[in-house]
Coordinates of C-alpha atoms and ligand atoms in Angstrom, one line a residue:
M114 CA 0.0 0.0 0.0
S115 CA 1.4 3.4 -0.9
R116 CA 2.0 5.9 1.9
S117 CA -0.5 8.6 2.5
V118 CA 0.6 12.0 1.0
V119 CA 2.5 14.4 3.2
T120 CA 3.4 17.8 1.7
R121 CA 5.1 20.7 3.3
F122 CA 5.4 24.4 3.1
S123 CA 8.8 25.6 4.2
P124 CA 9.3 29.3 4.1
S125 CA 12.4 31.1 5.3
P126 CA 11.3 33.8 7.8
T127 CA 13.4 36.5 6.3
G128 CA 10.5 38.6 5.0
F129 CA 6.8 38.5 4.4
L130 CA 4.6 35.8 2.8
H131 CA 4.6 37.0 -0.8
I132 CA 2.3 36.1 -3.6
G133 CA 4.6 33.3 -5.0
G134 CA 5.0 31.7 -1.5
A135 CA 1.3 31.9 -1.0
R136 CA 0.7 30.0 -4.3
T137 CA 3.2 27.4 -3.3
A138 CA 1.5 27.0 0.1
L139 CA -1.9 26.8 -1.7
F140 CA -0.7 24.0 -4.1
N141 CA 0.7 22.0 -1.2
W142 CA -2.4 22.5 0.8
L143 CA -4.7 21.6 -2.1
Y144 CA -2.8 18.5 -3.0
A145 CA -2.8 17.3 0.7
K146 CA -6.6 17.9 0.9
H147 CA -7.2 16.3 -2.5
T148 CA -5.4 13.1 -1.5
G149 CA -6.7 13.1 2.1
G150 CA -3.1 13.6 3.3
K151 CA -1.4 16.3 5.4
M152 CA 0.4 19.6 4.8
L153 CA 3.1 20.3 7.3
L154 CA 4.7 23.6 8.0
R155 CA 8.4 24.0 8.5
I156 CA 10.0 27.4 9.3
E157 CA 13.5 27.4 7.8
D158 CA 15.1 29.6 10.3
T159 CA 18.7 28.3 10.5
D160 CA 20.0 31.6 9.2
R161 CA 20.0 33.4 12.5
E162 CA 21.2 36.7 11.0
R163 CA 18.3 37.0 8.6
S164 CA 15.4 35.2 10.3
T165 CA 13.1 37.2 12.5
E166 CA 10.2 36.4 14.9
E167 CA 8.2 39.2 13.2
S168 CA 8.6 37.5 9.9
V169 CA 7.4 34.1 11.3
H170 CA 4.4 35.9 12.7
T171 CA 3.6 37.6 9.4
I172 CA 3.9 34.4 7.4
L173 CA 1.7 32.4 9.8
D174 CA -0.8 35.3 9.8
G175 CA -0.9 35.4 6.0
L176 CA -1.5 31.6 5.8
V177 CA -4.3 31.7 8.3
W178 CA -5.9 34.7 6.6
L179 CA -5.8 32.7 3.3
G180 CA -7.4 29.7 5.1
L181 CA -4.4 27.5 4.5
E182 CA -3.9 25.9 7.8
W183 CA -1.3 23.3 8.3
D184 CA -1.4 20.0 10.2
G185 CA 0.3 19.7 13.5
H186 CA 2.7 22.2 15.0
A187 CA 4.9 24.4 12.9
I188 CA 8.4 22.9 13.0
S189 CA 11.4 25.1 13.5
Q190 CA 14.4 24.0 11.6
R191 CA 16.7 25.7 14.1
N192 CA 15.6 23.3 16.8
R193 CA 16.8 20.4 14.7
M194 CA 20.4 21.4 14.1
K195 CA 21.8 18.7 16.3
R196 CA 20.1 16.1 14.1
H197 CA 21.5 17.8 10.9
R198 CA 25.0 17.6 12.4
E199 CA 24.5 14.0 13.3
I200 CA 23.7 13.1 9.7
A201 CA 26.6 15.1 8.3
E202 CA 28.9 13.2 10.6
E203 CA 27.3 9.9 9.7
L204 CA 28.0 10.7 6.0
V205 CA 31.6 11.2 6.9
T206 CA 31.6 7.8 8.7
L207 CA 30.0 6.2 5.6
G208 CA 32.8 7.7 3.5
K209 CA 30.2 9.8 1.6
A210 CA 31.4 13.1 2.9
Y211 CA 34.7 14.5 4.3
Y212 CA 36.2 17.2 6.4
C213 CA 37.7 20.0 4.4
Y214 CA 40.3 22.4 5.9
A215 CA 40.8 24.7 2.9
S216 CA 41.3 28.2 4.1
S217 CA 39.4 31.2 2.7
K218 CA 42.6 32.2 1.0
E219 CA 42.8 28.9 -0.8
L220 CA 39.1 29.1 -1.8
A221 CA 39.6 32.6 -3.2
E222 CA 42.6 31.3 -5.2
M223 CA 40.4 28.5 -6.6
R224 CA 37.7 30.9 -7.6
E225 CA 40.3 33.2 -9.3
K226 CA 41.8 30.3 -11.2
A227 CA 38.5 29.1 -12.4
R228 CA 37.6 32.6 -13.5
Y229 CA 40.9 32.9 -15.4
E230 CA 40.2 29.5 -17.1
G231 CA 36.7 30.5 -18.0
R232 CA 35.1 27.8 -15.7
P233 CA 32.4 28.3 -13.2
P234 CA 33.9 28.7 -9.7
R235 CA 33.9 25.2 -8.2
Y236 CA 35.7 23.7 -5.2
D237 CA 38.4 21.4 -6.6
G238 CA 38.0 18.5 -4.1
R239 CA 41.5 18.9 -2.6
W240 CA 40.5 17.4 0.8
R241 CA 38.3 14.7 -0.8
D242 CA 40.9 11.9 -0.6
R243 CA 43.3 13.2 1.9
S244 CA 43.9 11.2 5.1
P245 CA 42.5 12.8 8.3
V246 CA 46.0 12.6 9.8
E247 CA 47.0 15.4 7.5
A248 CA 44.4 17.7 9.1
P249 CA 46.0 20.9 10.3
T250 CA 45.5 21.7 14.0
G251 CA 43.5 24.6 15.2
I252 CA 41.4 25.0 12.1
P253 CA 37.7 24.1 12.4
P254 CA 36.8 22.1 9.3
V255 CA 33.6 22.2 7.2
I256 CA 32.0 18.9 6.0
R257 CA 31.6 18.5 2.2
I258 CA 29.6 15.9 0.4
K259 CA 31.4 13.7 -2.1
S260 CA 29.5 14.5 -5.3
P261 CA 29.8 12.0 -8.1
R262 CA 32.7 13.2 -10.4
N263 CA 31.4 12.0 -13.7
G264 CA 28.1 11.5 -15.3
E265 CA 24.9 13.2 -14.5
S266 CA 22.5 13.7 -11.6
V267 CA 18.9 13.4 -12.7
V268 CA 15.9 15.0 -11.1
Y269 CA 12.7 13.2 -12.0
D270 CA 10.2 16.0 -11.7
K271 CA 6.5 15.7 -12.1
V272 CA 6.2 19.1 -13.9
Q273 CA 9.6 19.6 -15.5
G274 CA 10.1 16.0 -16.6
E275 CA 13.6 14.4 -16.4
V276 CA 16.1 17.2 -15.7
R277 CA 19.7 16.3 -16.1
F278 CA 22.6 18.1 -14.4
P279 CA 26.3 17.3 -15.3
N280 CA 28.0 16.3 -12.1
K281 CA 31.0 18.3 -13.0
D282 CA 28.9 21.4 -12.3
L283 CA 27.7 20.3 -8.9
D284 CA 31.1 20.0 -7.0
D285 CA 31.6 18.9 -3.4
F286 CA 29.3 21.4 -1.7
I287 CA 29.4 22.1 2.0
I288 CA 26.8 20.4 4.1
L289 CA 28.0 21.5 7.6
R290 CA 29.7 24.8 8.2
S291 CA 32.8 25.1 10.5
D292 CA 30.5 26.4 13.3
N293 CA 28.6 23.1 13.1
T294 CA 25.5 24.7 11.6
P295 CA 23.9 22.9 8.6
T296 CA 23.7 24.5 5.2
Y297 CA 20.2 24.8 3.6
M298 CA 21.0 21.8 1.4
L299 CA 21.6 19.4 4.2
A300 CA 18.9 20.7 6.6
V301 CA 16.1 20.5 4.0
V302 CA 17.0 16.9 3.1
V303 CA 17.2 15.7 6.7
D304 CA 14.0 17.4 7.6
D305 CA 12.0 16.2 4.6
H306 CA 13.2 12.7 5.3
D307 CA 12.4 12.8 9.0
M308 CA 9.1 14.5 8.4
E309 CA 8.3 11.7 5.9
I310 CA 7.5 14.1 3.2
T311 CA 6.2 12.3 0.1
H312 CA 5.9 15.3 -2.2
I313 CA 8.1 18.4 -2.5
I314 CA 6.0 21.1 -4.2
R315 CA 8.0 24.3 -4.6
G316 CA 9.1 27.0 -7.0
D317 CA 11.3 25.9 -9.9
D318 CA 14.0 28.2 -8.7
H319 CA 14.9 25.3 -6.5
L320 CA 15.4 22.8 -9.3
T321 CA 19.2 22.9 -9.2
N322 CA 19.0 22.5 -5.4
A323 CA 17.0 19.4 -6.1
A324 CA 19.9 17.9 -8.0
R325 CA 22.3 18.6 -5.1
Q326 CA 19.7 17.3 -2.6
T327 CA 19.4 14.1 -4.7
I328 CA 23.1 13.5 -4.1
I329 CA 22.5 13.7 -0.3
Y330 CA 19.5 11.4 -0.5
N331 CA 21.5 8.9 -2.5
A332 CA 24.5 9.1 -0.1
M333 CA 22.2 8.3 2.8
G334 CA 20.3 5.6 0.8
W335 CA 17.0 7.4 1.5
D336 CA 14.0 7.5 -0.8
I337 CA 13.7 10.7 -2.7
P338 CA 10.3 12.4 -2.3
I339 CA 8.3 13.1 -5.5
M340 CA 9.6 16.4 -6.9
V341 CA 7.1 18.9 -8.2
H342 CA 8.8 22.2 -9.2
I343 CA 6.2 24.7 -10.3
P344 CA 7.0 27.5 -12.7
L345 CA 7.5 30.9 -11.1
I346 CA 5.0 33.7 -11.4
H347 CA 6.0 36.5 -13.8
G348 CA 4.6 39.9 -14.5
P349 CA 2.1 40.6 -17.3
D350 CA 5.0 41.6 -19.5
G351 CA 6.8 38.2 -18.9
A352 CA 9.5 39.7 -16.7
K353 CA 10.3 38.5 -13.2
L354 CA 7.6 39.6 -10.8
S355 CA 8.4 42.9 -9.3
K356 CA 6.7 45.0 -6.7
R357 CA 5.0 47.0 -9.4
H358 CA 3.6 43.8 -10.9
G359 CA 2.3 42.6 -7.6
A360 CA 5.2 40.9 -5.7
L361 CA 3.7 42.1 -2.5
S362 CA 2.9 40.6 0.9
I363 CA -0.4 38.8 1.4
Q364 CA -1.2 41.5 4.0
A365 CA -0.9 44.1 1.3
Y366 CA -3.5 42.2 -0.8
R367 CA -5.8 42.1 2.3
D368 CA -5.4 45.8 2.7
M369 CA -6.1 46.5 -1.0
G370 CA -9.5 44.9 -0.2
Y371 CA -9.3 41.5 -1.7
L372 CA -11.2 38.7 -0.1
P373 CA -9.2 35.6 0.9
I374 CA -11.5 33.4 -1.1
A375 CA -11.0 35.5 -4.2
L376 CA -7.3 35.6 -3.8
R377 CA -7.2 31.8 -3.4
N378 CA -9.3 31.4 -6.5
Y379 CA -7.0 33.7 -8.4
L380 CA -3.8 32.0 -7.2
V381 CA -4.9 28.5 -8.0
R382 CA -5.3 29.6 -11.6
L383 CA -1.7 30.8 -11.7
G384 CA 0.0 27.7 -13.0
W385 CA -2.9 25.2 -12.7
S386 CA -6.1 25.0 -14.7
H387 CA -9.2 22.9 -15.0
G388 CA -10.5 23.5 -18.5
D389 CA -11.7 27.1 -18.8
D390 CA -13.2 27.3 -15.3
E391 CA -12.5 30.7 -13.8
I392 CA -14.6 30.7 -10.6
I393 CA -13.9 27.6 -8.7
S394 CA -15.3 26.8 -5.3
M395 CA -13.0 25.6 -2.6
Q396 CA -14.7 22.2 -2.7
K397 CA -14.2 21.9 -6.5
M398 CA -10.6 23.1 -6.1
I399 CA -9.9 20.3 -3.7
E400 CA -11.7 17.8 -5.8
W401 CA -10.0 18.7 -9.1
F402 CA -6.5 19.7 -8.0
D403 CA -3.9 17.3 -9.3
I404 CA -0.3 17.6 -10.1
V405 CA -0.6 16.5 -13.7
D406 CA -2.6 19.6 -14.4
I407 CA 0.1 22.0 -13.3
N408 CA 1.3 24.0 -16.3
K409 CA 4.9 23.9 -17.4
G410 CA 5.1 27.5 -18.6
A411 CA 5.5 30.5 -16.3
A412 CA 2.2 32.0 -15.0
R413 CA 1.5 35.7 -15.5
F414 CA 0.2 37.9 -12.8
D415 CA -2.6 40.2 -13.8
F416 CA -4.2 42.6 -11.4
K417 CA -7.2 43.2 -13.7
K418 CA -8.1 39.5 -13.6
L419 CA -7.7 39.4 -9.8
E420 CA -10.0 42.4 -9.6
A421 CA -12.6 40.8 -11.8
I422 CA -12.6 37.7 -9.7
N423 CA -12.7 39.7 -6.5
S424 CA -15.7 41.7 -7.7
Q425 CA -17.6 38.5 -8.5
Y426 CA -16.9 37.1 -5.1
I427 CA -17.9 40.3 -3.4
R428 CA -21.3 40.2 -5.2
A429 CA -21.8 36.6 -4.2
S430 CA -20.6 37.0 -0.6
D431 CA -22.8 37.2 2.4
D432 CA -23.2 40.7 3.7
E433 CA -22.0 39.8 7.2
I434 CA -18.8 38.4 5.7
L435 CA -18.2 41.5 3.7
L436 CA -18.9 43.6 6.8
E437 CA -16.4 41.7 8.9
N438 CA -13.7 41.7 6.3
A439 CA -14.1 45.4 5.5
I440 CA -14.1 46.5 9.1
A441 CA -11.0 44.4 9.7
I442 CA -9.0 46.4 7.1
L443 CA -10.3 49.9 8.1
P444 CA -7.4 50.7 10.5
E445 CA -4.9 49.9 7.7
I446 CA -6.3 52.0 4.9
E447 CA -6.6 55.7 4.0
I448 CA -10.3 56.1 4.7
G449 CA -9.9 54.5 8.1
K450 CA -7.6 57.3 9.1
K451 CA -10.3 59.9 8.5
I452 CA -13.1 58.3 10.5
A453 CA -13.5 57.2 14.1
T454 CA -12.6 53.5 14.5
P455 CA -13.7 51.1 15.7
L456 CA -17.0 52.0 14.1
N457 CA -19.8 52.7 16.5
E458 CA -22.9 50.6 16.5
K459 CA -25.0 53.0 14.5
H460 CA -22.3 53.3 11.7
C461 CA -22.0 49.5 11.7
R462 CA -25.7 49.1 11.2
Q463 CA -25.9 51.7 8.5
F464 CA -22.9 50.2 6.7
R465 CA -24.5 46.8 6.8
D466 CA -27.7 48.2 5.4
A467 CA -25.8 49.8 2.5
I468 CA -23.8 46.7 1.6
P469 CA -26.5 45.0 -0.6
A470 CA -26.5 48.1 -2.9
L471 CA -22.8 48.8 -2.6
K472 CA -21.5 45.3 -3.4
K473 CA -23.0 45.4 -6.8
R474 CA -20.8 48.2 -7.9
V475 CA -17.4 47.6 -6.3
K476 CA -14.3 45.6 -7.2
T477 CA -12.6 45.7 -3.7
L478 CA -13.5 46.1 -0.1
V479 CA -11.7 49.4 -0.1
E480 CA -14.1 50.6 -2.8
L481 CA -16.9 49.2 -0.6
L482 CA -15.8 51.3 2.3
E483 CA -15.2 54.4 0.1
G484 CA -18.7 54.0 -1.3
A485 CA -20.0 54.1 2.3
D486 CA -17.9 57.1 3.5
F487 CA -21.1 59.3 3.5
I488 CA -22.3 57.1 6.4
F489 CA -19.2 57.8 8.4
A490 CA -19.1 61.5 7.8
N491 CA -20.0 63.9 10.5
R492 CA -22.1 67.1 10.0
P493 CA -21.4 69.6 8.7
L494 CA -20.2 67.5 5.8
S495 CA -17.3 68.5 3.6
F496 CA -18.1 68.8 -0.1
D497 CA -16.2 68.1 -3.2
E498 CA -16.1 70.6 -6.0
K499 CA -18.8 69.1 -8.1
A500 CA -21.1 68.8 -5.1
I501 CA -20.5 72.5 -4.3
A502 CA -21.4 73.4 -7.9
I503 CA -24.6 71.3 -7.7
L504 CA -25.6 73.0 -4.5
D505 CA -26.0 76.4 -6.1
E506 CA -29.0 78.6 -5.7
K507 CA -31.1 76.4 -8.0
G508 CA -30.0 73.3 -6.2
C509 CA -30.8 74.7 -2.8
Q510 CA -34.2 75.9 -4.0
I511 CA -35.1 72.3 -4.9
L512 CA -33.9 71.2 -1.5
G513 CA -36.0 73.8 0.2
E514 CA -39.1 72.6 -1.7
V515 CA -38.4 68.8 -1.2
L516 CA -37.6 69.1 2.5
P517 CA -41.3 69.5 3.7
M518 CA -42.4 66.7 1.5
L519 CA -39.7 64.4 3.0
K520 CA -40.6 65.6 6.5
A521 CA -44.1 64.4 5.8
C522 CA -42.8 60.8 5.5
P523 CA -43.1 59.3 8.9
N524 CA -42.1 55.8 8.1
W525 CA -39.1 56.6 5.9
T526 CA -39.6 53.5 3.7
E527 CA -38.3 53.4 0.2
T528 CA -41.9 53.3 -1.2
E529 CA -42.9 56.3 0.9
L530 CA -39.9 58.3 -0.1
N531 CA -40.2 57.3 -3.7
D532 CA -43.9 58.4 -3.8
A533 CA -43.0 61.8 -2.2
I534 CA -40.2 62.6 -4.6
R535 CA -42.1 61.4 -7.7
A536 CA -45.1 63.5 -6.7
Y537 CA -42.8 66.5 -6.4
S538 CA -41.1 65.8 -9.7
K539 CA -44.5 65.5 -11.4
A540 CA -45.7 68.7 -9.9
K541 CA -42.6 70.5 -11.1
K542 CA -42.4 68.7 -14.4
S543 CA -38.8 68.0 -13.7
K544 CA -36.9 64.8 -14.1
L545 CA -36.1 62.6 -11.1
G546 CA -32.4 63.1 -11.8
Q547 CA -32.7 66.9 -11.4
I548 CA -34.0 66.4 -7.9
A549 CA -31.8 63.5 -7.0
Q550 CA -28.6 65.5 -7.8
P551 CA -28.9 68.2 -5.1
L552 CA -30.2 65.7 -2.7
R553 CA -27.3 63.4 -3.3
A554 CA -24.8 66.3 -2.9
A555 CA -26.4 67.5 0.3
L556 CA -26.5 64.0 1.8
T557 CA -23.1 62.7 0.7
G558 CA -21.0 65.7 -0.2
R559 CA -20.3 64.2 -3.6
S560 CA -21.9 64.1 -7.0
T561 CA -21.8 60.3 -7.4
S562 CA -22.9 57.6 -5.0
L563 CA -25.5 55.0 -4.5
G564 CA -29.1 55.5 -5.7
I565 CA -30.8 58.3 -3.8
F566 CA -33.3 56.0 -2.1
D567 CA -30.6 53.8 -0.8
I568 CA -28.8 56.8 0.7
L569 CA -32.0 58.1 2.3
T570 CA -33.0 54.8 3.9
V571 CA -29.4 54.0 5.0
L572 CA -28.9 57.3 6.7
G573 CA -32.3 57.3 8.3
R574 CA -34.9 60.1 8.7
E575 CA -33.2 62.2 11.3
E576 CA -29.8 62.3 9.8
S577 CA -31.1 62.8 6.2
L578 CA -33.3 65.7 7.2
A579 CA -30.6 67.3 9.2
R580 CA -28.1 67.1 6.3
I581 CA -30.5 68.7 3.9
H582 CA -31.4 71.3 6.4
D583 CA -27.7 72.2 6.8
Q584 CA -27.8 73.5 3.2
L585 CA -30.7 75.8 3.8
T586 CA -29.4 77.8 6.7
Ligands
LIG186 N1 13.0 27.9 2.5 C1 13.0 27.9 1.1 C2 12.4 29.2 0.6 O1 11.7 29.9 1.3 C3 12.2 26.8 0.5 C4 12.9 25.5 0.5 C5 12.2 24.3 -0.1 O2 11.0 24.4 -0.4 O3 12.9 23.3 -0.2 O4 12.6 29.5 -0.6

């Protein structure tokens, strides 16, 4: 019987969880769910200089927000360094690795010589076959793996196919540094083995590493997990993803007003497809996601597509979910700086009431909040230029005439307000729009917004009448 699937996401905590990392996590998570297996999380924090607690926190927070929870506890690679050293020493005992005492001066000379001869800089193996008795005293050695000298190392990759690397390019790389800390190459192999990882799904920038890691697996006689190197995400112009293209943290996407469910849907389509399906529910994603459908070519990141997917999810989402997600980002965004947060109960209720109308016209939660800013505004309102122009003598005259008709609406229902305003427009032989314009300007401070009846009912009788009245004094 074959083993059940165990995947892993193994970020280095040297920065935030970026969009590429999130997609890698998503693929690992989906494959684990698809097969009824597990996704483990390993924090690759052996680089003490560059790893930070803050980064660990940001990465975990990003995964949780995206709904990609891992199985079991997150594993810290740093806590496993004793084990890494043990394996390095075992490899020496097995004759598969050796102590190397080459000084930094010697290494610099080796590099210089290679450059002069037009070869890539490679360690020349000078300690490979020397007897340990020749070891100089007082110099802490590194441990190097004995890479095969001739032939090729082959990575059998589920996406890239059979990828061959000439062994002469791989040299005897270091697996344990002179301070006894493991290199990435050793730590990752030992941990993947001990964690019983069956599938390594990661970016194809790790493909050469896979060849080096294969050498360590073979030296230990360990089974090599199934390799799945996914093409990187590029910008819409085909160039490497830059900040301008969207190489931002997951938190930045949250603060731009994307829903986690929309971002997940967008990300799964970056490098994987299921026919022409664009909107794919979580359940379908899990059902359909398979490695064989991962594309070989680089995926292109496209903000427009992400926005289009987001707006579809916003329309389809429950109002309560939108409310919750929108309120959560308020402190992080521009409009949140202008209003009192946390929102009071009245503002929350009014915002919730406005969501059914607002969600039909926005692409992001930021736009949803901006569309609701008339709710959060305090009297006297501030007005934009167009609203000021609308509220001229003529506009104010209309307001003065409509006000008593609105005051005569005790129930403030949409039907009642509609009847009142239509009766007025009929009497005056003017179009509804001519009346709606000054009303909208007085109630929101702007010239565009939701439909006038939505505004009136969301604001409520007292606040609406007061805002109109403000224009007449
Ligand atoms: N820690 C590596 C990174 O963040 C990933 C290593 C791996 O997946 O093997 O790029």
